[in-house]
mmCIF file of C-alpha atoms and ligand atoms in Angstrom:
data_model
loop_
_atom_site.group_PDB
_atom_site.id
_atom_site.type_symbol
_atom_site.label_atom_id
_atom_site.label_comp_id
_atom_site.label_asym_id
_atom_site.label_seq_id
_atom_site.Cartn_x
_atom_site.Cartn_y
_atom_site.Cartn_z
ATOM 1 C CA UNK F 279 137.016 102.658 80.678
ATOM 2 C CA UNK F 280 136.442 105.882 82.572
ATOM 3 C CA UNK F 281 133.608 105.610 85.079
ATOM 4 C CA UNK F 282 131.677 108.279 86.940
ATOM 5 C CA UNK F 283 130.334 108.608 90.476
ATOM 6 C CA UNK F 284 126.646 109.245 91.118
ATOM 7 C CA UNK F 285 124.985 112.123 92.917
ATOM 8 C CA UNK F 286 121.317 112.561 93.820
ATOM 9 C CA UNK F 287 120.725 116.033 92.404
ATOM 10 C CA UNK F 288 117.129 116.556 93.493
ATOM 11 C CA UNK F 289 114.016 114.832 94.772
ATOM 12 C CA UNK F 290 110.288 115.561 94.812
ATOM 13 C CA UNK F 291 106.961 114.054 95.724
ATOM 14 C CA UNK F 292 103.229 114.490 95.262
ATOM 15 C CA UNK F 293 100.461 113.169 97.511
ATOM 16 C CA UNK F 294 96.842 113.473 96.339
ATOM 17 C CA UNK F 295 94.735 116.033 98.182
ATOM 18 C CA UNK F 296 92.078 113.602 99.390
ATOM 19 C CA UNK F 297 92.939 111.783 102.613
ATOM 20 C CA UNK F 298 91.063 108.633 103.629
ATOM 21 C CA UNK F 299 91.518 107.633 107.274
ATOM 22 C CA UNK F 300 91.099 104.192 108.784
ATOM 23 C CA UNK F 301 87.901 105.459 110.381
ATOM 24 C CA UNK F 302 86.607 106.442 106.915
ATOM 25 C CA UNK F 303 87.225 102.842 105.797
ATOM 26 C CA UNK F 304 85.013 101.532 108.597
ATOM 27 C CA UNK F 305 82.000 102.566 106.496
ATOM 28 C CA UNK F 306 83.322 100.801 103.368
ATOM 29 C CA UNK F 307 84.428 97.356 104.677
ATOM 30 C CA UNK F 308 84.134 95.518 107.998
ATOM 31 C CA UNK F 309 87.261 96.840 109.684
ATOM 32 C CA UNK F 310 88.380 99.249 112.367
ATOM 33 C CA UNK F 311 91.101 101.776 113.034
ATOM 34 C CA UNK F 312 92.645 99.700 115.814
ATOM 35 C CA UNK F 313 93.027 96.543 113.674
ATOM 36 C CA UNK F 314 94.538 98.437 110.764
ATOM 37 C CA UNK F 315 96.942 100.455 112.915
ATOM 38 C CA UNK F 316 98.083 97.521 115.045
ATOM 39 C CA UNK F 317 98.536 95.116 112.119
ATOM 40 C CA UNK F 318 100.004 97.555 109.586
ATOM 41 C CA UNK F 319 101.035 100.866 111.186
ATOM 42 C CA UNK F 320 98.761 102.753 108.759
ATOM 43 C CA UNK F 321 96.548 105.624 109.956
ATOM 44 C CA UNK F 322 95.557 107.171 106.623
ATOM 45 C CA UNK F 323 96.268 107.089 102.892
ATOM 46 C CA UNK F 324 95.959 109.634 100.051
ATOM 47 C CA UNK F 325 93.583 108.809 97.195
ATOM 48 C CA UNK F 326 93.818 110.367 93.706
ATOM 49 C CA UNK F 327 90.927 112.251 92.205
ATOM 50 C CA UNK F 328 89.211 110.280 89.445
ATOM 51 C CA UNK F 329 88.273 113.577 87.784
ATOM 52 C CA UNK F 330 91.824 114.102 86.523
ATOM 53 C CA UNK F 331 94.870 116.085 87.565
ATOM 54 C CA UNK F 332 96.143 113.387 89.912
ATOM 55 C CA UNK F 333 96.768 110.448 87.595
ATOM 56 C CA UNK F 334 100.227 108.841 87.857
ATOM 57 C CA UNK F 335 101.879 111.064 85.239
ATOM 58 C CA UNK F 336 100.189 114.185 86.685
ATOM 59 C CA UNK F 337 101.594 113.393 90.116
ATOM 60 C CA UNK F 338 104.963 112.679 88.514
ATOM 61 C CA UNK F 339 104.838 116.049 86.747
ATOM 62 C CA UNK F 340 104.363 117.942 90.038
ATOM 63 C CA UNK F 341 107.021 115.901 91.850
ATOM 64 C CA UNK F 342 109.479 116.376 88.986
ATOM 65 C CA UNK F 343 109.009 120.160 88.883
ATOM 66 C CA UNK F 344 110.116 120.268 92.534
ATOM 67 C CA UNK F 345 113.013 117.894 91.884
ATOM 68 C CA UNK F 346 114.196 120.013 88.926
ATOM 69 C CA UNK F 347 114.181 123.103 91.159
ATOM 70 C CA UNK F 348 116.146 121.266 93.857
ATOM 71 C CA UNK F 349 118.633 120.063 91.238
ATOM 72 C CA UNK F 350 118.753 123.503 89.631
ATOM 73 C CA UNK F 351 118.467 122.094 86.117
ATOM 74 C CA UNK F 352 116.025 122.231 83.190
ATOM 75 C CA UNK F 353 113.818 119.329 82.135
ATOM 76 C CA UNK F 354 115.735 119.153 78.837
ATOM 77 C CA UNK F 355 118.924 118.338 80.772
ATOM 78 C CA UNK F 356 117.485 114.892 81.522
ATOM 79 C CA UNK F 357 118.726 112.094 79.238
ATOM 80 C CA UNK F 358 116.495 109.294 80.491
ATOM 81 C CA UNK F 359 113.145 108.887 82.259
ATOM 82 C CA UNK F 360 112.516 105.588 84.030
ATOM 83 C CA UNK F 361 108.942 105.359 85.285
ATOM 84 C CA UNK F 362 108.206 102.687 87.888
ATOM 85 C CA UNK F 363 104.508 101.898 88.152
ATOM 86 C CA UNK F 364 102.098 98.973 88.156
ATOM 87 C CA UNK F 365 99.179 101.372 87.653
ATOM 88 C CA UNK F 366 100.197 103.395 84.565
ATOM 89 C CA UNK F 367 97.859 106.059 83.114
ATOM 90 C CA UNK F 368 97.239 103.888 80.035
ATOM 91 C CA UNK F 369 98.703 100.706 78.478
ATOM 92 C CA UNK F 370 100.229 102.621 75.572
ATOM 93 C CA UNK F 371 102.086 104.915 75.261
ATOM 94 C CA UNK F 372 104.306 104.377 78.252
ATOM 95 C CA UNK F 373 104.028 106.726 81.207
ATOM 96 C CA UNK F 374 107.599 107.974 80.852
ATOM 97 C CA UNK F 375 106.776 109.297 77.356
ATOM 98 C CA UNK F 376 103.583 110.949 78.605
ATOM 99 C CA UNK F 377 105.576 112.609 81.371
ATOM 100 C CA UNK F 378 108.181 113.784 78.857
ATOM 101 C CA UNK F 379 105.441 115.709 77.021
ATOM 102 C CA UNK F 380 103.915 117.109 80.232
ATOM 103 C CA UNK F 381 107.342 118.417 81.208
ATOM 104 C CA UNK F 382 107.582 120.211 77.867
ATOM 105 C CA UNK F 383 110.749 118.351 76.957
ATOM 106 C CA UNK F 384 112.000 118.628 73.389
ATOM 107 C CA UNK F 385 115.236 116.631 73.596
ATOM 108 C CA UNK F 386 113.748 113.225 72.638
ATOM 109 C CA UNK F 387 115.280 111.622 75.727
ATOM 110 C CA UNK F 388 114.903 107.883 76.288
ATOM 111 C CA UNK F 389 111.667 106.907 78.065
ATOM 112 C CA UNK F 390 110.978 103.544 79.640
ATOM 113 C CA UNK F 391 108.423 102.165 82.088
ATOM 114 C CA UNK F 392 109.523 99.665 84.689
ATOM 115 C CA UNK F 393 107.002 97.004 85.656
ATOM 116 C CA UNK F 394 108.604 95.798 88.868
ATOM 117 C CA UNK F 395 105.737 96.698 91.233
ATOM 118 C CA UNK F 396 106.948 97.987 94.615
ATOM 119 C CA UNK F 397 110.602 97.605 93.575
ATOM 120 C CA UNK F 398 110.119 99.752 90.448
ATOM 121 C CA UNK F 399 111.863 102.851 91.788
ATOM 122 C CA UNK F 400 114.894 100.955 93.096
ATOM 123 C CA UNK F 401 115.098 98.963 89.848
ATOM 124 C CA UNK F 402 115.115 102.258 87.956
ATOM 125 C CA UNK F 403 117.616 103.862 90.301
ATOM 126 C CA UNK F 404 120.093 100.996 89.940
ATOM 127 C CA UNK F 405 119.702 100.759 86.163
ATOM 128 C CA UNK F 406 120.139 104.517 85.683
ATOM 129 C CA UNK F 407 123.140 104.420 88.030
ATOM 130 C CA UNK F 408 124.868 101.860 85.813
ATOM 131 C CA UNK F 409 124.174 103.955 82.707
ATOM 132 C CA UNK F 410 125.603 107.100 84.301
ATOM 133 C CA UNK F 411 128.589 105.286 85.800
ATOM 134 C CA UNK F 412 129.574 103.972 82.363
ATOM 135 C CA UNK F 413 129.124 107.356 80.696
ATOM 136 C CA UNK F 414 126.190 106.353 78.494
ATOM 137 C CA UNK F 415 124.027 109.157 79.928
ATOM 138 C CA UNK F 416 124.605 112.110 82.237
ATOM 139 C CA UNK F 417 121.315 112.632 84.053
ATOM 140 C CA UNK F 418 118.255 110.484 84.751
ATOM 141 C CA UNK F 419 114.837 111.070 86.231
ATOM 142 C CA UNK F 420 113.552 108.080 88.180
ATOM 143 C CA UNK F 421 109.877 107.985 89.089
ATOM 144 C CA UNK F 422 107.713 105.819 91.326
ATOM 145 C CA UNK F 423 104.080 106.814 90.810
ATOM 146 C CA UNK F 424 100.961 104.828 91.579
ATOM 147 C CA UNK F 425 97.190 105.094 91.596
ATOM 148 C CA UNK F 426 96.536 101.816 93.350
ATOM 149 C CA UNK F 427 93.067 102.962 94.403
ATOM 150 C CA UNK F 428 91.945 102.060 90.847
ATOM 151 C CA UNK F 429 93.222 98.488 91.069
ATOM 152 C CA UNK F 430 92.360 97.381 94.608
ATOM 153 C CA UNK F 431 89.097 95.645 95.420
ATOM 154 C CA UNK F 432 87.299 98.059 97.723
ATOM 155 C CA UNK F 433 85.138 95.129 98.910
ATOM 156 C CA UNK F 434 88.167 93.127 100.120
ATOM 157 C CA UNK F 435 89.226 94.228 103.592
ATOM 158 C CA UNK F 436 92.356 92.077 103.399
ATOM 159 C CA UNK F 437 93.860 94.319 100.754
ATOM 160 C CA UNK F 438 92.023 97.639 100.308
ATOM 161 C CA UNK F 439 93.088 98.967 103.708
ATOM 162 C CA UNK F 440 96.771 98.615 102.815
ATOM 163 C CA UNK F 441 97.233 100.784 99.765
ATOM 164 C CA UNK F 442 97.379 104.455 98.838
ATOM 165 C CA UNK F 443 98.197 106.709 95.881
ATOM 166 C CA UNK F 444 101.215 108.970 95.473
ATOM 167 C CA UNK F 445 104.447 109.707 93.683
ATOM 168 C CA UNK F 446 108.105 110.209 94.500
ATOM 169 C CA UNK F 447 110.953 111.037 92.132
ATOM 170 C CA UNK F 448 114.714 111.471 92.145
ATOM 171 C CA UNK F 449 117.015 113.050 89.592
ATOM 172 C CA UNK F 450 120.493 111.598 89.571
ATOM 173 C CA UNK F 451 123.571 112.565 87.612
ATOM 174 C CA UNK F 452 127.354 112.508 87.484
ATOM 175 C CA UNK F 453 128.887 113.734 90.738
ATOM 176 C CA UNK F 454 131.002 116.840 90.169
ATOM 177 C CA UNK F 455 134.781 116.833 90.833
ATOM 178 C CA UNK F 456 135.474 116.792 94.561
ATOM 179 C CA UNK F 457 131.988 115.619 95.517
ATOM 180 C CA UNK F 458 131.800 112.785 98.052
ATOM 181 C CA UNK F 459 128.471 111.552 96.696
ATOM 182 C CA UNK F 460 128.502 108.055 95.253
ATOM 183 C CA UNK F 461 126.663 104.768 94.906
ATOM 184 C CA UNK F 462 128.693 102.117 96.737
ATOM 185 C CA UNK F 463 126.794 99.029 95.668
ATOM 186 C CA UNK F 464 123.446 97.824 94.400
ATOM 187 C CA UNK F 465 121.522 94.612 93.943
ATOM 188 C CA UNK F 466 118.432 93.637 91.937
ATOM 189 C CA UNK F 467 116.727 90.277 92.324
ATOM 190 C CA UNK F 468 113.494 88.478 91.471
ATOM 191 C CA UNK F 469 111.982 85.128 92.386
ATOM 192 C CA UNK F 470 109.320 84.504 89.765
ATOM 193 C CA UNK F 471 108.144 81.339 91.519
ATOM 194 C CA UNK F 472 106.321 83.545 94.052
ATOM 195 C CA UNK F 473 104.377 85.377 91.369
ATOM 196 C CA UNK F 474 101.027 84.097 92.581
ATOM 197 C CA UNK F 475 101.501 85.676 96.032
ATOM 198 C CA UNK F 476 100.568 89.045 94.549
ATOM 199 C CA UNK F 477 99.023 89.156 91.113
ATOM 200 C CA UNK F 478 96.383 90.570 88.806
ATOM 201 C CA UNK F 479 95.859 87.917 86.123
ATOM 202 C CA UNK F 480 92.766 89.380 84.483
ATOM 203 C CA UNK F 481 92.999 92.081 81.844
ATOM 204 C CA UNK F 482 96.138 90.995 79.983
ATOM 205 C CA UNK F 483 96.733 89.099 76.742
ATOM 206 C CA UNK F 484 95.900 85.717 78.313
ATOM 207 C CA UNK F 485 92.545 86.715 79.812
ATOM 208 C CA UNK F 486 91.224 89.980 78.422
ATOM 209 C CA UNK F 487 88.819 91.896 80.625
ATOM 210 C CA UNK F 488 85.129 91.083 80.165
ATOM 211 C CA UNK F 489 81.925 92.427 81.688
ATOM 212 C CA UNK F 490 81.627 89.330 83.888
ATOM 213 C CA UNK F 491 85.070 89.928 85.417
ATOM 214 C CA UNK F 492 83.954 93.414 86.341
ATOM 215 C CA UNK F 493 80.726 92.053 87.803
ATOM 216 C CA UNK F 494 82.615 89.444 89.874
ATOM 217 C CA UNK F 495 85.388 91.880 90.810
ATOM 218 C CA UNK F 496 87.977 89.279 89.779
ATOM 219 C CA UNK F 497 90.011 91.797 87.771
ATOM 220 C CA UNK F 498 91.500 93.531 90.827
ATOM 221 C CA UNK F 499 94.927 92.971 92.389
ATOM 222 C CA UNK F 500 94.977 90.069 94.832
ATOM 223 C CA UNK F 501 97.531 89.346 97.523
ATOM 224 C CA UNK F 502 98.351 86.459 99.845
ATOM 225 C CA UNK F 503 99.421 88.660 102.748
ATOM 226 C CA UNK F 504 100.996 86.068 105.041
ATOM 227 C CA UNK F 505 103.135 84.534 102.281
ATOM 228 C CA UNK F 506 104.277 87.987 101.130
ATOM 229 C CA UNK F 507 105.136 88.975 104.697
ATOM 230 C CA UNK F 508 107.550 86.072 105.211
ATOM 231 C CA UNK F 509 109.403 86.442 101.915
ATOM 232 C CA UNK F 510 109.475 90.238 102.236
ATOM 233 C CA UNK F 511 111.303 90.301 105.560
ATOM 234 C CA UNK F 512 113.797 87.617 104.530
ATOM 235 C CA UNK F 513 114.533 89.214 101.146
ATOM 236 C CA UNK F 514 114.778 92.794 102.432
ATOM 237 C CA UNK F 515 117.262 91.684 105.102
ATOM 238 C CA UNK F 516 119.321 89.556 102.688
ATOM 239 C CA UNK F 517 119.604 92.328 100.100
ATOM 240 C CA UNK F 518 120.533 94.920 102.724
ATOM 241 C CA UNK F 519 123.291 92.658 103.976
ATOM 242 C CA UNK F 520 124.475 91.988 100.400
ATOM 243 C CA UNK F 521 124.976 95.668 99.527
ATOM 244 C CA UNK F 522 126.624 96.462 102.862
ATOM 245 C CA UNK F 523 129.062 93.544 102.477
ATOM 246 C CA UNK F 524 129.779 94.363 98.827
ATOM 247 C CA UNK F 525 130.576 97.962 99.770
ATOM 248 C CA UNK F 526 132.956 96.786 102.504
ATOM 249 C CA UNK F 527 131.015 98.841 105.066
ATOM 250 C CA UNK F 528 129.675 97.824 108.462
ATOM 251 C CA UNK F 529 126.250 98.339 110.048
ATOM 252 C CA UNK F 530 127.596 101.244 112.096
ATOM 253 C CA UNK F 531 128.423 103.123 108.876
ATOM 254 C CA UNK F 532 124.782 103.202 107.788
ATOM 255 C CA UNK F 533 123.015 106.444 108.727
ATOM 256 C CA UNK F 534 119.574 105.693 107.295
ATOM 257 C CA UNK F 535 117.599 102.854 105.759
ATOM 258 C CA UNK F 536 114.747 103.835 103.457
ATOM 259 C CA UNK F 537 112.682 100.638 103.304
ATOM 260 C CA UNK F 538 109.604 99.848 101.234
ATOM 261 C CA UNK F 539 106.588 100.846 103.336
ATOM 262 C CA UNK F 540 104.282 97.812 103.171
ATOM 263 C CA UNK F 541 103.721 97.149 106.856
ATOM 264 C CA UNK F 542 105.368 98.564 109.992
ATOM 265 C CA UNK F 543 105.799 94.996 111.241
ATOM 266 C CA UNK F 544 107.734 94.115 108.076
ATOM 267 C CA UNK F 545 109.983 97.146 108.656
ATOM 268 C CA UNK F 546 110.537 96.230 112.326
ATOM 269 C CA UNK F 547 111.262 92.571 111.547
ATOM 270 C CA UNK F 548 113.637 93.550 108.739
ATOM 271 C CA UNK F 549 115.499 95.952 111.045
ATOM 272 C CA UNK F 550 115.888 93.131 113.578
ATOM 273 C CA UNK F 551 117.120 90.680 110.943
ATOM 274 C CA UNK F 552 119.653 93.199 109.616
ATOM 275 C CA UNK F 553 120.639 94.100 113.176
ATOM 276 C CA UNK F 554 120.017 97.812 112.730
ATOM 277 C CA UNK F 555 118.273 100.162 115.153
ATOM 278 C CA UNK F 556 114.663 101.200 114.341
ATOM 279 C CA UNK F 557 115.804 104.827 114.830
ATOM 280 C CA UNK F 558 117.686 104.490 111.537
ATOM 281 C CA UNK F 559 114.653 103.223 109.598
ATOM 282 C CA UNK F 560 112.729 105.975 107.798
ATOM 283 C CA UNK F 561 109.036 105.309 108.443
ATOM 284 C CA UNK F 562 106.068 107.233 107.013
ATOM 285 C CA UNK F 563 103.602 104.395 106.372
ATOM 286 C CA UNK F 564 101.222 105.933 108.928
ATOM 287 C CA UNK F 565 100.511 108.814 106.522
ATOM 288 C CA UNK F 566 100.498 107.144 103.092
ATOM 289 C CA UNK F 567 99.941 103.380 103.420
ATOM 290 C CA UNK F 568 101.621 101.240 100.779
ATOM 291 C CA UNK F 569 102.085 103.305 97.602
ATOM 292 C CA UNK F 570 104.072 100.540 95.871
ATOM 293 C CA UNK F 571 106.850 101.987 93.659
ATOM 294 C CA UNK F 572 106.353 105.394 95.296
ATOM 295 C CA UNK F 573 107.107 104.430 98.916
ATOM 296 C CA UNK F 574 110.911 104.605 98.764
ATOM 297 C CA UNK F 575 111.198 107.912 96.848
ATOM 298 C CA UNK F 576 108.478 109.573 98.974
ATOM 299 C CA UNK F 577 110.142 108.470 102.223
ATOM 300 C CA UNK F 578 113.560 109.517 100.863
ATOM 301 C CA UNK F 579 112.293 112.937 99.812
ATOM 302 C CA UNK F 580 110.486 113.580 103.097
ATOM 303 C CA UNK F 581 113.529 112.584 105.128
ATOM 304 C CA UNK F 582 115.649 115.057 103.134
ATOM 305 C CA UNK F 583 113.102 117.867 103.522
ATOM 306 C CA UNK F 584 112.741 117.158 107.256
ATOM 307 C CA UNK F 585 116.524 117.452 107.608
ATOM 308 C CA UNK F 586 117.022 113.835 108.681
ATOM 309 C CA UNK F 587 119.024 112.774 105.621
ATOM 310 C CA UNK F 588 121.858 115.234 105.052
ATOM 311 C CA UNK F 589 124.604 115.527 102.440
ATOM 312 C CA UNK F 590 127.317 113.004 103.261
ATOM 313 C CA UNK F 591 124.944 110.558 104.980
ATOM 314 C CA UNK F 592 125.092 106.904 103.974
ATOM 315 C CA UNK F 593 121.641 105.747 102.918
ATOM 316 C CA UNK F 594 120.301 102.303 102.074
ATOM 317 C CA UNK F 595 117.237 101.833 99.834
ATOM 318 C CA UNK F 596 115.549 98.470 100.350
ATOM 319 C CA UNK F 597 112.515 97.431 98.288
ATOM 320 C CA UNK F 598 110.419 94.320 97.733
ATOM 321 C CA UNK F 599 107.249 93.642 95.783
ATOM 322 C CA UNK F 600 105.120 91.553 93.445
ATOM 323 C CA UNK F 601 107.064 89.431 91.024
ATOM 324 C CA UNK F 602 108.644 88.773 93.507
ATOM 325 C CA UNK F 603 111.033 91.585 92.690
ATOM 326 C CA UNK F 604 113.465 93.192 95.102
ATOM 327 C CA UNK F 605 116.319 95.666 95.057
ATOM 328 C CA UNK F 606 118.683 97.536 97.322
ATOM 329 C CA UNK F 607 121.043 100.466 96.856
ATOM 330 C CA UNK F 608 123.745 101.768 99.173
ATOM 331 C CA UNK F 609 124.738 105.366 98.512
ATOM 332 C CA UNK F 610 126.369 108.428 99.972
ATOM 333 C CA UNK F 611 123.836 111.232 99.571
HETATM 334 O O1 UT7 I 843 103.971 95.787 98.804
HETATM 335 C C1 UT7 I 843 104.103 94.408 98.613
HETATM 336 C C2 UT7 I 843 104.461 93.794 99.854
HETATM 337 N N1 UT7 I 843 103.292 93.716 100.707
HETATM 338 C C3 UT7 I 843 103.326 92.858 101.662
HETATM 339 O O2 UT7 I 843 104.308 92.185 101.765
HETATM 340 C C4 UT7 I 843 102.149 92.739 102.587
HETATM 341 C C5 UT7 I 843 102.457 91.677 103.581
HETATM 342 N N2 UT7 I 843 101.367 91.255 104.434
HETATM 343 C C6 UT7 I 843 100.850 91.990 105.435
HETATM 344 O O3 UT7 I 843 101.192 93.142 105.607
HETATM 345 C C7 UT7 I 843 99.911 91.307 106.382
HETATM 346 O O4 UT7 I 843 99.913 89.925 106.131
HETATM 347 C C8 UT7 I 843 98.459 91.854 106.327
HETATM 348 C C9 UT7 I 843 98.391 93.235 106.926
HETATM 349 C C10 UT7 I 843 97.962 91.854 104.897
HETATM 350 C C11 UT7 I 843 97.532 90.963 107.149
HETATM 351 O O5 UT7 I 843 98.007 90.868 108.478
HETATM 352 P P1 UT7 I 843 98.002 89.464 109.245
HETATM 353 O O6 UT7 I 843 98.516 89.713 110.594
HETATM 354 O O7 UT7 I 843 98.754 88.498 108.369
HETATM 355 O O8 UT7 I 843 96.472 89.160 109.341
HETATM 356 P P2 UT7 I 843 95.684 87.912 108.800
HETATM 357 O O9 UT7 I 843 95.574 87.958 107.319
HETATM 358 O O10 UT7 I 843 96.235 86.658 109.421
HETATM 359 O O11 UT7 I 843 94.276 88.170 109.438
HETATM 360 C C12 UT7 I 843 94.048 88.046 110.849
HETATM 361 C C13 UT7 I 843 92.563 88.220 111.096
HETATM 362 C C14 UT7 I 843 91.695 87.333 110.217
HETATM 363 O O12 UT7 I 843 90.594 86.907 110.978
HETATM 364 P P3 UT7 I 843 90.555 85.407 111.575
HETATM 365 O O13 UT7 I 843 90.663 84.514 110.389
HETATM 366 O O14 UT7 I 843 91.736 85.321 112.484
HETATM 367 O O15 UT7 I 843 89.239 85.376 112.253
HETATM 368 C C15 UT7 I 843 91.245 88.282 109.129
HETATM 369 O O16 UT7 I 843 90.012 87.893 108.568
HETATM 370 O O17 UT7 I 843 92.172 89.568 110.830
HETATM 371 C C16 UT7 I 843 91.086 89.568 109.898
HETATM 372 N N3 UT7 I 843 91.213 90.726 109.018
HETATM 373 C C17 UT7 I 843 90.719 91.934 109.331
HETATM 374 N N4 UT7 I 843 90.047 92.379 110.403
HETATM 375 C C18 UT7 I 843 89.714 93.688 110.425
HETATM 376 C C19 UT7 I 843 91.820 90.801 107.824
HETATM 377 N N5 UT7 I 843 91.740 92.056 107.335
HETATM 378 C C20 UT7 I 843 91.076 92.779 108.266
HETATM 379 C C21 UT7 I 843 90.676 94.117 108.340
HETATM 380 N N6 UT7 I 843 90.011 94.536 109.438
HETATM 381 N N7 UT7 I 843 90.964 94.999 107.367
#
């Protein structure tokens, strides 16, 4: 069977206009800038307007318009939209289909949401890669877009200080003849036994939302931070090593790692475990906090725009999240 190489054709991002600093949070929960910065590396996060215009598919629309321009293609050239989010606009229809309409697409392309929490973008990237490599589709739009501010408990200082809203996207397609761009290797994993470390059990089929849940505040996301921390570092390092080994490359070949931005200490520990210099880790958690599925594509996009990641560079995506899902991708940009 003929197979095709992959090229990242364009990227984009959207960050909501409203910025909430750590100091702003001091008036909401008992916390302080120093604790948050020292324990997490976060200085501020962007928060979507609740009035409209910055819901997950709105942010994805803006980010995609920029990515289409960068890729120099039309929305109707896209064969597949994979939308990673744990905070979709609505339960039905899926966010990918809503985005298809917002983009004015008329080609009836395939639309699927990916519920893999913080790993949603990397899950989508690897799945779309396989579909392009085998010739099933030519171009895919992969989205990570979250409005976590709706789902965090703003009375819980253990979690509300960590998260932010935002969106990042990438359009990938077949690499043209003579292009060096490619995906070397990829891995997707999950360990469902750790599901309770980060969950939101209220509001689904098992326990539908009631007025008393809202009163108690038990319907929000809840996380066991310490447990997540340990598994995150181990898994991120293991998956990075897996894709590097599978590609037959060495650590020195890697130009950049784009890790999930959950905590600067997780990123530093992961870098140590992999054995890679912190200078090669793309870090922007200080500006956005943890935007779940959006962290990797936002950090990737910013690093491209800032001129850090250049054509020909070897880049490693490394994500981990609730589920406990995880995924890594090793590619030549
Ligand atoms: O995206 C999915 C992946 N996400 C993750 O993997 C997140 C992983 N976990 C973490 O990033 C960290 O565990 C946290 C940032 C959530 C917490 O950091 P920690 O170093 O594990 O702190 P801790 O939970 O052990 O709390 C230390 C102390 C506690 O006080 P005591 O019990 O020592 O008196 C907390 O009550 O800090 C207190 N604390 C706070 N103090 C000020 C907890 N939250 C805050 C706060 N401000 N916001």
